[in-house]
Every structure is written in structure tokens, then in C-alpha cells.
Amino acid sequence: MSEVKLEDIVSLCKRRGFIYQGSEVYGGLAGTWDYGPLGVELKRNIIHLWWKTFVQDRDDMYGVDAAILMNQKVWQASGHATGFNDPMVECKNCKARLRQDHVEKDKCPVCGTVGKFSEPRQFNMMFKTNVGPVEDDSSLSYLRPETAQGIFTNYKNVLDSFYPDLPFGMAQIGKAFRNEISPRDFVFRSREFGQMEIEYFINPDDWKPEFEKWVKEIHEFLDKLGLPKNMVHELEVPEADRAHYSERTIDFEFDYPHKRDELLGLAYRTDFDLGNIAKATGKNMEYRPKDGSKPFVPHVIEPSFGIERAVMAVLVSAYKEDEVEGEKRSYLALPEHLAPVKVAVSPLLKNKPELVKKAHEVYKTLKKEFGNVMYDDNGNIGKRYRRQDEIGTPHCVTIDFDTLEDGTVTLRNRDTTKQNRIKIADLISAITN
Ligand code: ATP
């Protein structure tokens, strides 16, 4: 388990504008979260890093962005309509409805009563809706509970448009919805969340080495997120706990504040999904090797990342406390490429027009170069540094009276809190390096 306390992360996120409770002003809606101005930047930086790593920097990957609403036949063929259930129990004392596998030692986590649960009943986690004006079975649809099916349904389209060589992958980032029985642990278990998924199509003979490659590539990506290696753990999911179609699954777990828990999954899904589509639609899902050898339905390896769980792991990894000049300080030691703000620019005093003018000039130059630059003249300089530390800004530039004399500024490092005097002309290269 992480030593960082969940309440410290939650309170920093709210106080500094990263993540708020969904519909908070109306009393909230359980299991939903809204990203504030800094949270949305952090989340986008994570998403961008993922897309760049797994799609743009590779030649074997095709991106898609499928509709959230899909034909109900998708969920019948995939097994979700009948099988996407969690056994639910109700505490007879406080009426809390809980996922049976979340109840430990027969004790209600809400009221503490022991051994007073109803018989478990199956609860389908998909959100239902109707498409069009008539509410009947034929118009039934669901908010997708995973993005994966939007990839499988486009496999044939991509095959026909691009004639890719095997192995190749298809990637998608988007929202998924699950009516979790008990959403909890901040954004970790939400009812609406983001997924970043890949279906990697392979020749079944190659599944073992391809699976190993993915294990390695996932670790490399988690490194780029700044997660310490000793907080990431591979859990080889035993056969009895695996989905029936999966020949091998590794859950990548992270030491979250609530406990060690699943960050993402890597599963060898065989030809289960393409096989189901072929059966349900009568359409041919085979891949025709270019050397003229026998066509076959590719098998699939699926790395499935949850965006919220990645955001939370990044925050927990980055959260630090230390003491500066006798005062407790908390800061986010975010990797620079993930920080919502890369540089903050401040005039030492905001009531000195000559400092303000110069600060605006420097701000504009840096903004043009880096984009995510903040002008900050709120409160005194000490407070500004604390605030920037807390939101993980790696560099703070301060314009003071020496600047007006000799064209130098102070450049402060978030992690060491050390300040260097440097020439304005050298700022961009100092920040870039
Ligand atoms: P869990 O066992 O924690 O319910 P799962 O095994 O059902 O998760 P998958 O179906 O494998 O999860 O989904 C793939 C990924 O989607 C997960 O590894 C996780 O990162 C993310 N995810 C799943 N459910 C949620 C949720 N309710 N809130 C946030 N992220 C989720």
C-alpha cells in the first residue's frame, strides 16, 4: 500500500482545481467526477503520451474513435448483455448494496454489522437507454461498458481500407460506463471513466512472444508516467479467475492509498471476439496472408488501460511532503511532460508597473515557446511558490529589480526549491534542458 493518504490527494485535487465531485453543486452524483482546469491538462497529457507512444510512434497501429452507442447485437454477441454481472448483496441492517466480492469477513463496510446479508443476486452493470422516440426492446441500447467492442466492430473496415500486415493493432481512447454497485476510492472506481485500449491482432502461433513484448512495453510506458518500479506489480491471474475466453491475463497492480489494486489489464483474448462477430453476422473475419497461405481469424492481445486509474497513480507517485525553511510543504513531483503548467512567471511585486511590464514580456515569450505557461501574481511570492509546487509546476521565473538593471531573472526548481539567476535570453534553453 502507498504511504500517501487518499484524503491528501482528494483535498489537493479539489483545492487546486484538478478533480471535483460530479454535479457537486446539486449534492453530487455518486461515481461521477469532473476535471477542473488543471486536471484536464494532466489527464490530456497522459492521454497524449499514450497515443504518441502506442499509435503515432509506431507503424503497426491504427487509431479509431467509435460511437459510444452501439447496436444492441454487439453486447449480445460479446456476452455483456447476459454475462456482465457482479453478484450483489444487501446489508439487512443498513440496506447498503454491495458487491459481494468487496465484503470482507462477512462484515458490512458501511455499518459494521456482521453476517446479515441477503442472498447474492446478479446485477448487470450496463446502463440501458433507448435510441429513437420509441421505448421498446428493439430500440434498446447501452452506454458501452468498454471501448474494446468499438475496435472489434471496425476491424474489417480497417483491414479493407489499409491492408495491414499481421501483427497490427487498433487503438482507441474514450469513455466507458459501468453502473458499479459501490463506486469508491475517489476516481478509482467510477461509473463513468476513460479507457485507452488496444487490440493487437496476431497469428495465434506467436501469442507467447507477443504477450511478453506487451508486458515489456507496458512497463516502459508506466516508467514514462513516473510510477516508481517498486509500486507496480504483476498479478498473474489464475485460470479460475480469468474470463472464460482468456488464455492468460496479467493485472498490472499499483500500490494505491486504499490498497494494492488493478491499474490496467493485459489479456490474451484468443479469437473470441472476432469469432463472435463472424457467428452473429455471418461475415468473414479472416485475415488473408499476403504470401497466399491459408486465411485465418487472427487472435488478439489486449492491453486495457483505465485513464482515471492512471491519473490517480500519477498523482500518488508524484505527491511529496518535505520541510522548507521550517514550514511543511506538499508538492507534486510530476514528470515535466505531464505537468499541467510547465512554467509560472511572476513579477516580484505586482504594484510596480515596470516589473509587471517586464514580467508580461517574459510571459509572452515563454508562452509562445511552451504553451502551458501561467502568469501568476496572486498573493506574495512565497505563497505563489507554494501554490505552484502543489500543482507540480517544474519551473518558476521571477522578475525583480535586478532584472531591470541587468536583464537576469530567477529560475526556481520545484523539487530542490533552488533559485538560479540567469539571463532572459538563456531562459528557453535552461527550461528546455
Ligand atoms: P475491477 O476488477 O477493478 O472492477 P475489471 O477487471 O472489471 O476491474 P476491466 O474490465 O479489465 O476491469 O477494465 C479494464 C480497465 O478499465 C481496468 O484495468 C481499469 O483500469 C479500468 N476500469 C474498469 N472499471 C473501472 C471503474 N469502475 N472505474 C475506473 N476505471 C475502471
Short mmCIF file of C-alpha atoms and ligand atoms in Angstrom, two decimals:
data_model
loop_
_atom_site.label_atom_id
_atom_site.label_comp_id
_atom_site.label_asym_id
_atom_site.label_seq_id
_atom_site.Cartn_x
_atom_site.Cartn_y
_atom_site.Cartn_z
CA MET A 1 0.00 0.00 0.00
CA SER A 2 1.13 3.56 -0.66
CA GLU A 3 2.14 5.76 2.27
CA VAL A 4 0.34 8.69 0.70
CA LYS A 5 -3.08 9.28 2.25
CA LEU A 6 -6.08 9.26 -0.04
CA GLU A 7 -7.58 12.29 1.70
CA ASP A 8 -4.45 14.35 0.94
CA ILE A 9 -4.80 13.59 -2.77
CA VAL A 10 -8.56 14.23 -2.78
CA SER A 11 -8.21 17.50 -0.95
CA LEU A 12 -5.34 18.74 -3.12
CA CYS A 13 -7.35 17.84 -6.24
CA LYS A 14 -10.35 19.82 -5.07
CA ARG A 15 -8.48 22.78 -3.60
CA ARG A 16 -6.25 23.31 -6.60
CA GLY A 17 -8.74 22.60 -9.37
CA PHE A 18 -7.79 19.13 -10.57
CA ILE A 19 -10.87 17.00 -9.85
CA TYR A 20 -14.28 17.83 -8.35
CA GLN A 21 -17.23 15.63 -7.43
CA GLY A 22 -19.64 15.42 -10.40
CA SER A 23 -22.76 17.64 -10.08
CA GLU A 24 -21.37 18.82 -6.74
CA VAL A 25 -23.47 21.98 -6.59
CA TYR A 26 -26.63 19.79 -6.68
CA GLY A 27 -25.38 17.46 -3.99
CA GLY A 28 -23.30 15.26 -6.30
CA LEU A 29 -23.91 12.12 -8.33
CA ALA A 30 -22.16 9.07 -6.94
CA GLY A 31 -19.42 7.61 -9.11
CA THR A 32 -19.01 10.66 -11.35
CA TRP A 33 -16.16 13.17 -11.33
CA ASP A 34 -15.46 16.40 -13.15
CA TYR A 35 -11.99 17.52 -14.17
CA GLY A 36 -11.10 21.14 -13.42
CA PRO A 37 -8.68 23.34 -15.39
CA LEU A 38 -5.52 21.64 -14.08
CA GLY A 39 -6.94 18.12 -14.00
CA VAL A 40 -7.98 18.26 -17.61
CA GLU A 41 -4.43 19.29 -18.60
CA LEU A 42 -2.91 16.45 -16.57
CA LYS A 43 -5.37 13.94 -18.00
CA ARG A 44 -4.77 15.15 -21.57
CA ASN A 45 -1.02 14.95 -21.11
CA ILE A 46 -1.39 11.32 -20.02
CA ILE A 47 -3.71 10.55 -22.92
CA HIS A 48 -1.39 12.30 -25.37
CA LEU A 49 1.63 10.38 -24.09
CA TRP A 50 -0.27 7.11 -24.52
CA TRP A 51 -1.44 7.94 -28.04
CA LYS A 52 2.02 9.11 -29.09
CA THR A 53 3.72 6.05 -27.59
CA PHE A 54 1.36 3.40 -28.86
CA VAL A 55 -0.08 4.92 -32.05
CA GLN A 56 1.90 7.81 -33.54
CA ASP A 57 5.40 6.49 -32.85
CA ARG A 58 4.62 3.06 -34.32
CA ASP A 59 4.00 1.80 -37.83
CA ASP A 60 1.80 -1.13 -36.87
CA MET A 61 -1.03 0.72 -35.11
CA TYR A 62 -4.31 2.18 -36.36
CA GLY A 63 -6.37 4.59 -34.28
CA VAL A 64 -10.17 4.67 -34.22
CA ASP A 65 -12.81 6.68 -32.39
CA ALA A 66 -16.07 4.73 -32.40
CA ALA A 67 -19.53 5.80 -31.24
CA ILE A 68 -20.40 5.16 -27.60
CA LEU A 69 -23.89 3.93 -28.50
CA MET A 70 -23.73 0.68 -30.42
CA ASN A 71 -26.22 -1.76 -31.90
CA GLN A 72 -27.50 -3.94 -29.05
CA LYS A 73 -26.39 -7.03 -31.02
CA VAL A 74 -22.79 -6.06 -30.18
CA TRP A 75 -23.47 -6.67 -26.48
CA GLN A 76 -25.44 -9.84 -27.11
CA ALA A 77 -22.61 -11.31 -29.19
CA SER A 78 -19.91 -10.20 -26.74
CA GLY A 79 -21.76 -11.78 -23.83
CA HIS A 80 -22.17 -8.49 -21.94
CA ALA A 81 -25.98 -8.42 -22.20
CA THR A 82 -26.26 -11.66 -20.29
CA GLY A 83 -22.92 -12.02 -18.54
CA PHE A 84 -21.63 -8.61 -17.46
CA ASN A 85 -22.81 -9.12 -13.93
CA ASP A 86 -21.46 -8.65 -10.47
CA PRO A 87 -23.08 -10.59 -7.65
CA MET A 88 -24.69 -8.04 -5.33
CA VAL A 89 -25.69 -8.43 -1.69
CA GLU A 90 -27.71 -6.14 0.54
CA CYS A 91 -26.90 -5.47 4.18
CA LYS A 92 -30.16 -6.21 6.02
CA ASN A 93 -29.26 -3.72 8.73
CA CYS A 94 -28.37 -0.52 6.81
CA LYS A 95 -29.70 -1.55 3.36
CA ALA A 96 -26.36 -0.78 1.70
CA ARG A 97 -25.99 -2.62 -1.61
CA LEU A 98 -22.52 -4.01 -2.03
CA ARG A 99 -20.52 -6.09 -4.45
CA GLN A 100 -20.27 -9.48 -2.83
CA ASP A 101 -16.53 -9.74 -3.54
CA HIS A 102 -15.98 -6.42 -1.77
CA VAL A 103 -17.37 -7.72 1.52
CA GLU A 104 -14.58 -8.90 3.80
CA LYS A 105 -15.10 -11.28 6.72
CA ASP A 106 -18.87 -11.10 6.27
CA LYS A 107 -18.80 -7.56 7.72
CA CYS A 108 -20.74 -4.65 6.24
CA PRO A 109 -18.18 -1.93 5.35
CA VAL A 110 -20.87 0.75 5.83
CA CYS A 111 -22.43 -0.04 9.24
CA GLY A 112 -20.11 -2.75 10.54
CA THR A 113 -22.86 -5.35 11.08
CA VAL A 114 -21.56 -8.90 10.71
CA GLY A 115 -23.35 -11.72 8.87
CA LYS A 116 -26.59 -10.00 7.90
CA PHE A 117 -26.56 -10.12 4.13
CA SER A 118 -29.24 -11.04 1.62
CA GLU A 119 -28.64 -13.87 -0.85
CA PRO A 120 -26.47 -12.58 -3.72
CA ARG A 121 -28.26 -11.60 -6.89
CA GLN A 122 -26.84 -10.86 -10.30
CA PHE A 123 -26.68 -7.22 -11.25
CA ASN A 124 -25.96 -6.20 -14.85
CA MET A 125 -23.61 -3.23 -14.87
CA MET A 126 -24.54 -1.78 -18.24
CA PHE A 127 -26.50 1.49 -18.36
CA LYS A 128 -29.56 0.99 -20.54
CA THR A 129 -31.11 3.55 -22.84
CA ASN A 130 -33.36 3.69 -25.88
CA VAL A 131 -32.34 5.03 -29.24
CA GLY A 132 -35.07 7.00 -31.00
CA PRO A 133 -38.55 8.01 -29.84
CA VAL A 134 -39.99 4.55 -29.21
CA GLU A 135 -39.09 2.80 -25.99
CA ASP A 136 -39.26 -0.90 -26.75
CA ASP A 137 -36.90 -3.86 -26.90
CA SER A 138 -35.89 -3.17 -30.47
CA SER A 139 -34.67 0.36 -29.63
CA LEU A 140 -32.74 -0.81 -26.57
CA SER A 141 -29.11 0.24 -26.41
CA TYR A 142 -26.42 0.61 -23.78
CA LEU A 143 -23.71 3.06 -22.88
CA ARG A 144 -20.67 0.96 -23.74
CA PRO A 145 -19.05 -0.71 -20.73
CA GLU A 146 -15.71 -1.00 -22.57
CA THR A 147 -14.20 0.66 -25.62
CA ALA A 148 -12.89 -2.66 -26.98
CA GLN A 149 -16.04 -3.59 -28.90
CA GLY A 150 -15.80 -0.35 -30.92
CA ILE A 151 -12.44 -1.65 -32.11
CA PHE A 152 -13.59 -5.15 -32.99
CA THR A 153 -16.56 -3.83 -34.96
CA ASN A 154 -14.15 -1.76 -37.09
CA TYR A 155 -11.53 -4.48 -37.61
CA LYS A 156 -12.91 -5.40 -41.03
CA ASN A 157 -13.15 -1.72 -42.10
CA VAL A 158 -9.51 -1.11 -41.26
CA LEU A 159 -8.48 -4.36 -42.94
CA ASP A 160 -10.29 -3.34 -46.13
CA SER A 161 -9.04 0.27 -46.15
CA PHE A 162 -5.39 -0.27 -45.18
CA TYR A 163 -4.41 -3.93 -45.93
CA PRO A 164 -2.16 -4.05 -42.85
CA ASP A 165 0.41 -6.80 -42.34
CA LEU A 166 -0.04 -9.00 -39.31
CA PRO A 167 0.69 -8.34 -36.49
CA PHE A 168 -1.06 -4.99 -36.31
CA GLY A 169 -3.02 -3.18 -33.65
CA MET A 170 -6.03 -0.93 -33.35
CA ALA A 171 -6.23 1.62 -30.57
CA GLN A 172 -8.99 3.69 -29.11
CA ILE A 173 -9.37 6.21 -26.30
CA GLY A 174 -12.82 7.03 -25.00
CA LYS A 175 -15.44 6.89 -22.30
CA ALA A 176 -16.84 3.71 -20.81
CA PHE A 177 -19.73 3.38 -18.37
CA ARG A 178 -20.41 0.80 -15.68
CA ASN A 179 -23.16 1.01 -13.14
CA GLU A 180 -20.79 -0.05 -10.35
CA ILE A 181 -22.67 -1.28 -7.30
CA SER A 182 -20.45 0.68 -4.95
CA PRO A 183 -18.26 3.32 -6.59
CA ARG A 184 -15.45 4.28 -4.24
CA ASP A 185 -11.84 5.19 -3.57
CA PHE A 186 -12.03 8.56 -5.34
CA VAL A 187 -11.87 8.16 -9.13
CA PHE A 188 -10.53 4.60 -8.85
CA ARG A 189 -13.97 3.02 -9.17
CA SER A 190 -16.22 5.39 -11.08
CA ARG A 191 -19.42 4.85 -13.02
CA GLU A 192 -18.18 6.89 -15.96
CA PHE A 193 -14.49 6.63 -16.80
CA GLY A 194 -12.00 6.70 -19.63
CA GLN A 195 -10.27 3.75 -21.21
CA MET A 196 -7.26 3.54 -23.51
CA GLU A 197 -7.41 0.17 -25.21
CA ILE A 198 -5.52 -1.71 -27.88
CA GLU A 199 -6.49 -4.85 -29.70
CA TYR A 200 -3.31 -6.30 -31.14
CA PHE A 201 -4.07 -8.82 -33.89
CA ILE A 202 -1.59 -11.67 -34.19
CA ASN A 203 -1.01 -15.08 -35.67
CA PRO A 204 -2.05 -17.49 -32.86
CA ASP A 205 1.30 -19.31 -33.18
CA ASP A 206 3.05 -16.16 -31.95
CA TRP A 207 0.93 -15.35 -28.91
CA LYS A 208 3.53 -16.13 -26.27
CA PRO A 209 6.37 -13.88 -27.52
CA GLU A 210 3.85 -11.15 -28.48
CA PHE A 211 2.39 -11.25 -24.97
CA GLU A 212 5.89 -10.89 -23.46
CA LYS A 213 6.59 -7.89 -25.70
CA TRP A 214 3.46 -6.21 -24.36
CA VAL A 215 4.48 -6.84 -20.77
CA LYS A 216 7.74 -5.01 -21.50
CA GLU A 217 6.07 -2.16 -23.40
CA ILE A 218 3.56 -1.59 -20.60
CA HIS A 219 6.35 -1.31 -18.04
CA GLU A 220 8.17 1.19 -20.26
CA PHE A 221 5.01 3.29 -20.51
CA LEU A 222 4.43 3.20 -16.74
CA ASP A 223 8.02 4.42 -16.35
CA LYS A 224 7.20 7.41 -18.53
CA LEU A 225 4.25 8.14 -16.23
CA GLY A 226 6.75 8.41 -13.40
CA LEU A 227 5.40 5.46 -11.42
CA PRO A 228 8.14 4.01 -9.20
CA LYS A 229 9.00 0.46 -10.25
CA ASN A 230 8.56 -0.86 -6.71
CA MET A 231 4.92 0.34 -6.66
CA VAL A 232 3.93 -1.59 -9.81
CA HIS A 233 3.22 -5.31 -9.52
CA GLU A 234 2.27 -8.01 -11.99
CA LEU A 235 -0.52 -10.30 -10.87
CA GLU A 236 -0.73 -13.46 -12.95
CA VAL A 237 -4.48 -14.07 -12.86
CA PRO A 238 -5.15 -17.74 -12.05
CA GLU A 239 -7.24 -19.71 -14.54
CA ALA A 240 -10.25 -19.89 -12.23
CA ASP A 241 -10.44 -16.06 -12.05
CA ARG A 242 -9.86 -15.38 -15.74
CA ALA A 243 -12.61 -14.57 -18.22
CA HIS A 244 -13.54 -17.86 -19.89
CA TYR A 245 -12.08 -16.79 -23.26
CA SER A 246 -8.76 -15.62 -21.83
CA GLU A 247 -5.78 -17.99 -22.01
CA ARG A 248 -3.62 -15.64 -19.99
CA THR A 249 -4.21 -12.41 -18.10
CA ILE A 250 -1.83 -10.22 -16.14
CA ASP A 251 -3.30 -7.50 -13.99
CA PHE A 252 -0.83 -4.68 -13.51
CA GLU A 253 -1.43 -3.54 -9.97
CA PHE A 254 -0.33 -0.36 -8.28
CA ASP A 255 0.11 0.49 -4.60
CA TYR A 256 -2.83 2.90 -4.26
CA PRO A 257 -3.57 4.57 -0.93
CA HIS A 258 -6.62 2.30 -0.36
CA LYS A 259 -4.71 -0.89 -1.26
CA ARG A 260 -2.74 -2.61 -3.97
CA ASP A 261 -5.26 -2.73 -6.80
CA GLU A 262 -5.68 -3.08 -10.57
CA LEU A 263 -4.26 -0.28 -12.67
CA LEU A 264 -4.63 -1.99 -16.03
CA GLY A 265 -5.10 -5.41 -17.57
CA LEU A 266 -3.27 -7.36 -20.26
CA ALA A 267 -5.26 -10.27 -21.67
CA TYR A 268 -4.80 -12.81 -24.43
CA ARG A 269 -8.38 -12.91 -25.73
CA THR A 270 -7.78 -15.52 -28.47
CA ASP A 271 -10.23 -15.20 -31.39
CA PHE A 272 -13.21 -14.92 -29.04
CA ASP A 273 -14.48 -11.51 -30.19
CA LEU A 274 -13.86 -11.78 -33.93
CA GLY A 275 -15.27 -15.32 -33.77
CA ASN A 276 -18.43 -14.00 -32.09
CA ILE A 277 -18.86 -11.29 -34.71
CA ALA A 278 -18.44 -13.86 -37.50
CA LYS A 279 -21.04 -16.11 -35.87
CA ALA A 280 -23.53 -13.33 -35.18
CA THR A 281 -23.26 -11.55 -38.54
CA GLY A 282 -22.26 -14.33 -40.91
CA LYS A 283 -19.42 -12.09 -42.13
CA ASN A 284 -15.94 -13.35 -42.75
CA MET A 285 -13.39 -12.07 -40.21
CA GLU A 286 -10.43 -13.93 -41.69
CA TYR A 287 -7.11 -12.34 -42.47
CA ARG A 288 -5.56 -13.27 -45.82
CA PRO A 289 -1.78 -13.53 -45.54
CA LYS A 290 -0.07 -11.74 -48.42
CA ASP A 291 2.09 -14.80 -49.17
CA GLY A 292 -1.01 -16.68 -50.24
CA SER A 293 -1.03 -19.06 -47.27
CA LYS A 294 -4.27 -20.18 -45.66
CA PRO A 295 -6.55 -17.40 -44.32
CA PHE A 296 -7.31 -17.46 -40.58
CA VAL A 297 -9.08 -15.44 -37.92
CA PRO A 298 -6.37 -13.52 -36.02
CA HIS A 299 -6.04 -13.84 -32.29
CA VAL A 300 -5.85 -10.83 -30.05
CA ILE A 301 -3.75 -9.47 -27.21
CA GLU A 302 -5.47 -6.67 -25.34
CA PRO A 303 -3.71 -4.10 -23.17
CA SER A 304 -6.50 -2.20 -21.43
CA PHE A 305 -5.62 0.99 -19.52
CA GLY A 306 -8.03 2.94 -17.32
CA ILE A 307 -7.48 6.71 -17.55
CA GLU A 308 -8.72 7.53 -14.03
CA ARG A 309 -6.60 4.80 -12.51
CA ALA A 310 -3.57 6.16 -14.40
CA VAL A 311 -4.32 9.74 -13.26
CA MET A 312 -4.60 8.54 -9.67
CA ALA A 313 -1.37 6.50 -9.85
CA VAL A 314 0.47 9.51 -11.32
CA LEU A 315 -0.81 11.79 -8.53
CA VAL A 316 0.06 9.31 -5.80
CA SER A 317 3.56 8.76 -7.25
CA ALA A 318 4.17 12.50 -7.53
CA TYR A 319 2.80 13.57 -4.13
CA LYS A 320 5.61 14.55 -1.74
CA GLU A 321 5.93 16.33 1.54
CA ASP A 322 9.05 17.99 2.92
CA GLU A 323 10.09 20.96 5.00
CA VAL A 324 11.26 24.25 3.55
CA GLU A 325 12.54 26.99 5.86
CA GLY A 326 10.86 25.35 8.83
CA GLU A 327 7.48 25.04 7.12
CA LYS A 328 5.77 21.89 5.90
CA ARG A 329 5.45 21.84 2.13
CA SER A 330 3.49 19.47 -0.11
CA TYR A 331 4.28 19.32 -3.80
CA LEU A 332 3.71 17.23 -6.89
CA ALA A 333 6.98 15.99 -8.37
CA LEU A 334 5.28 15.32 -11.70
CA PRO A 335 7.37 14.31 -14.71
CA GLU A 336 7.81 17.50 -16.67
CA HIS A 337 5.94 16.20 -19.72
CA LEU A 338 2.83 15.59 -17.57
CA ALA A 339 2.77 18.81 -15.51
CA PRO A 340 -0.34 20.92 -16.24
CA VAL A 341 1.79 24.07 -16.06
CA LYS A 342 5.39 23.93 -17.24
CA VAL A 343 6.47 27.43 -16.19
CA ALA A 344 4.95 30.12 -13.98
CA VAL A 345 6.04 33.72 -14.47
CA SER A 346 5.69 36.31 -11.68
CA PRO A 347 6.67 39.90 -11.03
CA LEU A 348 8.21 40.11 -7.54
CA LEU A 349 5.71 42.86 -6.65
CA LYS A 350 2.52 43.40 -8.53
CA ASN A 351 2.20 47.09 -7.73
CA LYS A 352 5.41 48.07 -9.56
CA PRO A 353 4.45 48.78 -13.19
CA GLU A 354 7.99 48.38 -14.50
CA LEU A 355 8.22 44.85 -13.02
CA VAL A 356 4.74 43.95 -14.30
CA LYS A 357 5.59 45.17 -17.80
CA LYS A 358 8.78 43.14 -17.94
CA ALA A 359 7.02 40.08 -16.46
CA HIS A 360 4.37 40.25 -19.18
CA GLU A 361 7.06 40.41 -21.85
CA VAL A 362 8.82 37.32 -20.48
CA TYR A 363 5.49 35.55 -20.03
CA LYS A 364 4.54 36.14 -23.68
CA THR A 365 7.87 34.85 -24.96
CA LEU A 366 7.68 31.68 -22.87
CA LYS A 367 4.01 31.13 -23.65
CA LYS A 368 4.79 31.21 -27.35
CA GLU A 369 7.54 28.65 -26.88
CA PHE A 370 5.95 26.24 -24.40
CA GLY A 371 2.19 26.86 -24.44
CA ASN A 372 1.35 25.77 -20.91
CA VAL A 373 2.76 28.79 -19.10
CA MET A 374 0.90 30.59 -16.29
CA TYR A 375 1.11 34.24 -15.28
CA ASP A 376 0.83 34.28 -11.51
CA ASP A 377 0.73 37.43 -9.41
CA ASN A 378 -1.64 36.24 -6.71
CA GLY A 379 -0.52 36.76 -3.13
CA ASN A 380 3.12 37.21 -2.11
CA ILE A 381 5.97 35.39 -3.82
CA GLY A 382 6.25 32.73 -1.09
CA LYS A 383 2.58 31.82 -1.48
CA ARG A 384 2.94 31.69 -5.26
CA TYR A 385 5.83 29.24 -4.99
CA ARG A 386 3.83 27.03 -2.61
CA ARG A 387 0.86 27.05 -4.95
CA GLN A 388 2.98 26.24 -7.99
CA ASP A 389 4.73 23.47 -6.02
CA GLU A 390 1.38 21.97 -5.10
CA ILE A 391 0.20 21.85 -8.71
CA GLY A 392 3.51 20.41 -9.84
CA THR A 393 4.92 23.32 -11.88
CA PRO A 394 8.57 22.43 -12.52
CA HIS A 395 9.86 26.00 -13.16
CA CYS A 396 9.06 29.42 -11.69
CA VAL A 397 10.51 32.58 -13.21
CA THR A 398 10.53 35.76 -11.12
CA ILE A 399 11.16 39.24 -12.42
CA ASP A 400 12.70 41.52 -9.78
CA PHE A 401 14.56 44.81 -9.59
CA ASP A 402 17.83 43.24 -10.78
CA THR A 403 16.01 42.23 -13.95
CA LEU A 404 15.56 45.88 -14.82
CA GLU A 405 19.29 46.52 -14.24
CA ASP A 406 20.96 43.55 -15.87
CA GLY A 407 18.32 41.52 -17.78
CA THR A 408 18.53 38.49 -15.46
CA VAL A 409 15.69 36.67 -13.70
CA THR A 410 15.49 33.97 -11.06
CA LEU A 411 14.61 30.47 -12.22
CA ARG A 412 13.40 28.28 -9.38
CA ASN A 413 13.36 24.50 -9.41
CA ARG A 414 10.26 22.88 -7.85
CA ASP A 415 11.95 19.83 -6.35
CA THR A 416 15.08 21.44 -4.87
CA THR A 417 13.48 24.92 -4.38
CA LYS A 418 16.90 26.28 -5.52
CA GLN A 419 16.95 29.51 -7.49
CA ASN A 420 19.44 30.43 -10.19
CA ARG A 421 19.95 33.82 -11.71
CA ILE A 422 20.02 33.60 -15.42
CA LYS A 423 19.78 35.88 -18.43
CA ILE A 424 16.35 36.22 -20.04
CA ALA A 425 17.97 35.28 -23.34
CA ASP A 426 19.01 31.91 -21.84
CA LEU A 427 15.64 31.08 -20.25
CA ILE A 428 14.19 28.96 -23.02
CA SER A 429 17.22 26.70 -23.28
CA ALA A 430 17.52 26.43 -19.47
CA ILE A 431 13.87 25.34 -19.23
CA THR A 432 14.08 23.02 -22.21
CA ASN A 433 17.12 21.14 -20.85
P1 ATP B 1 -12.20 -4.29 -11.47
O1 ATP B 1 -11.87 -5.73 -11.20
O2 ATP B 1 -11.36 -3.33 -10.68
O3 ATP B 1 -13.67 -3.98 -11.42
P2 ATP B 1 -12.08 -5.01 -14.21
O4 ATP B 1 -11.12 -6.17 -14.14
O5 ATP B 1 -13.53 -5.26 -14.32
O6 ATP B 1 -11.78 -4.02 -12.99
P3 ATP B 1 -11.55 -4.46 -16.92
O7 ATP B 1 -12.87 -4.92 -17.38
O8 ATP B 1 -10.36 -5.31 -17.16
O9 ATP B 1 -11.62 -4.07 -15.37
O10 ATP B 1 -11.33 -2.98 -17.49
C1 ATP B 1 -10.08 -2.54 -17.98
C2 ATP B 1 -9.57 -1.33 -17.23
O11 ATP B 1 -10.58 -0.32 -17.16
C3 ATP B 1 -9.23 -1.61 -15.76
O12 ATP B 1 -7.93 -2.15 -15.65
C4 ATP B 1 -9.32 -0.24 -15.17
O13 ATP B 1 -8.13 0.50 -15.42
C5 ATP B 1 -10.45 0.40 -15.94
N1 ATP B 1 -11.70 0.33 -15.17
C6 ATP B 1 -12.56 -0.69 -15.09
N2 ATP B 1 -13.59 -0.41 -14.30
C7 ATP B 1 -13.38 0.87 -13.85
C8 ATP B 1 -14.11 1.75 -12.99
N3 ATP B 1 -15.27 1.40 -12.46
N4 ATP B 1 -13.60 2.99 -12.75
C9 ATP B 1 -12.43 3.37 -13.30
N5 ATP B 1 -11.70 2.57 -14.11
C10 ATP B 1 -12.16 1.34 -14.39
#
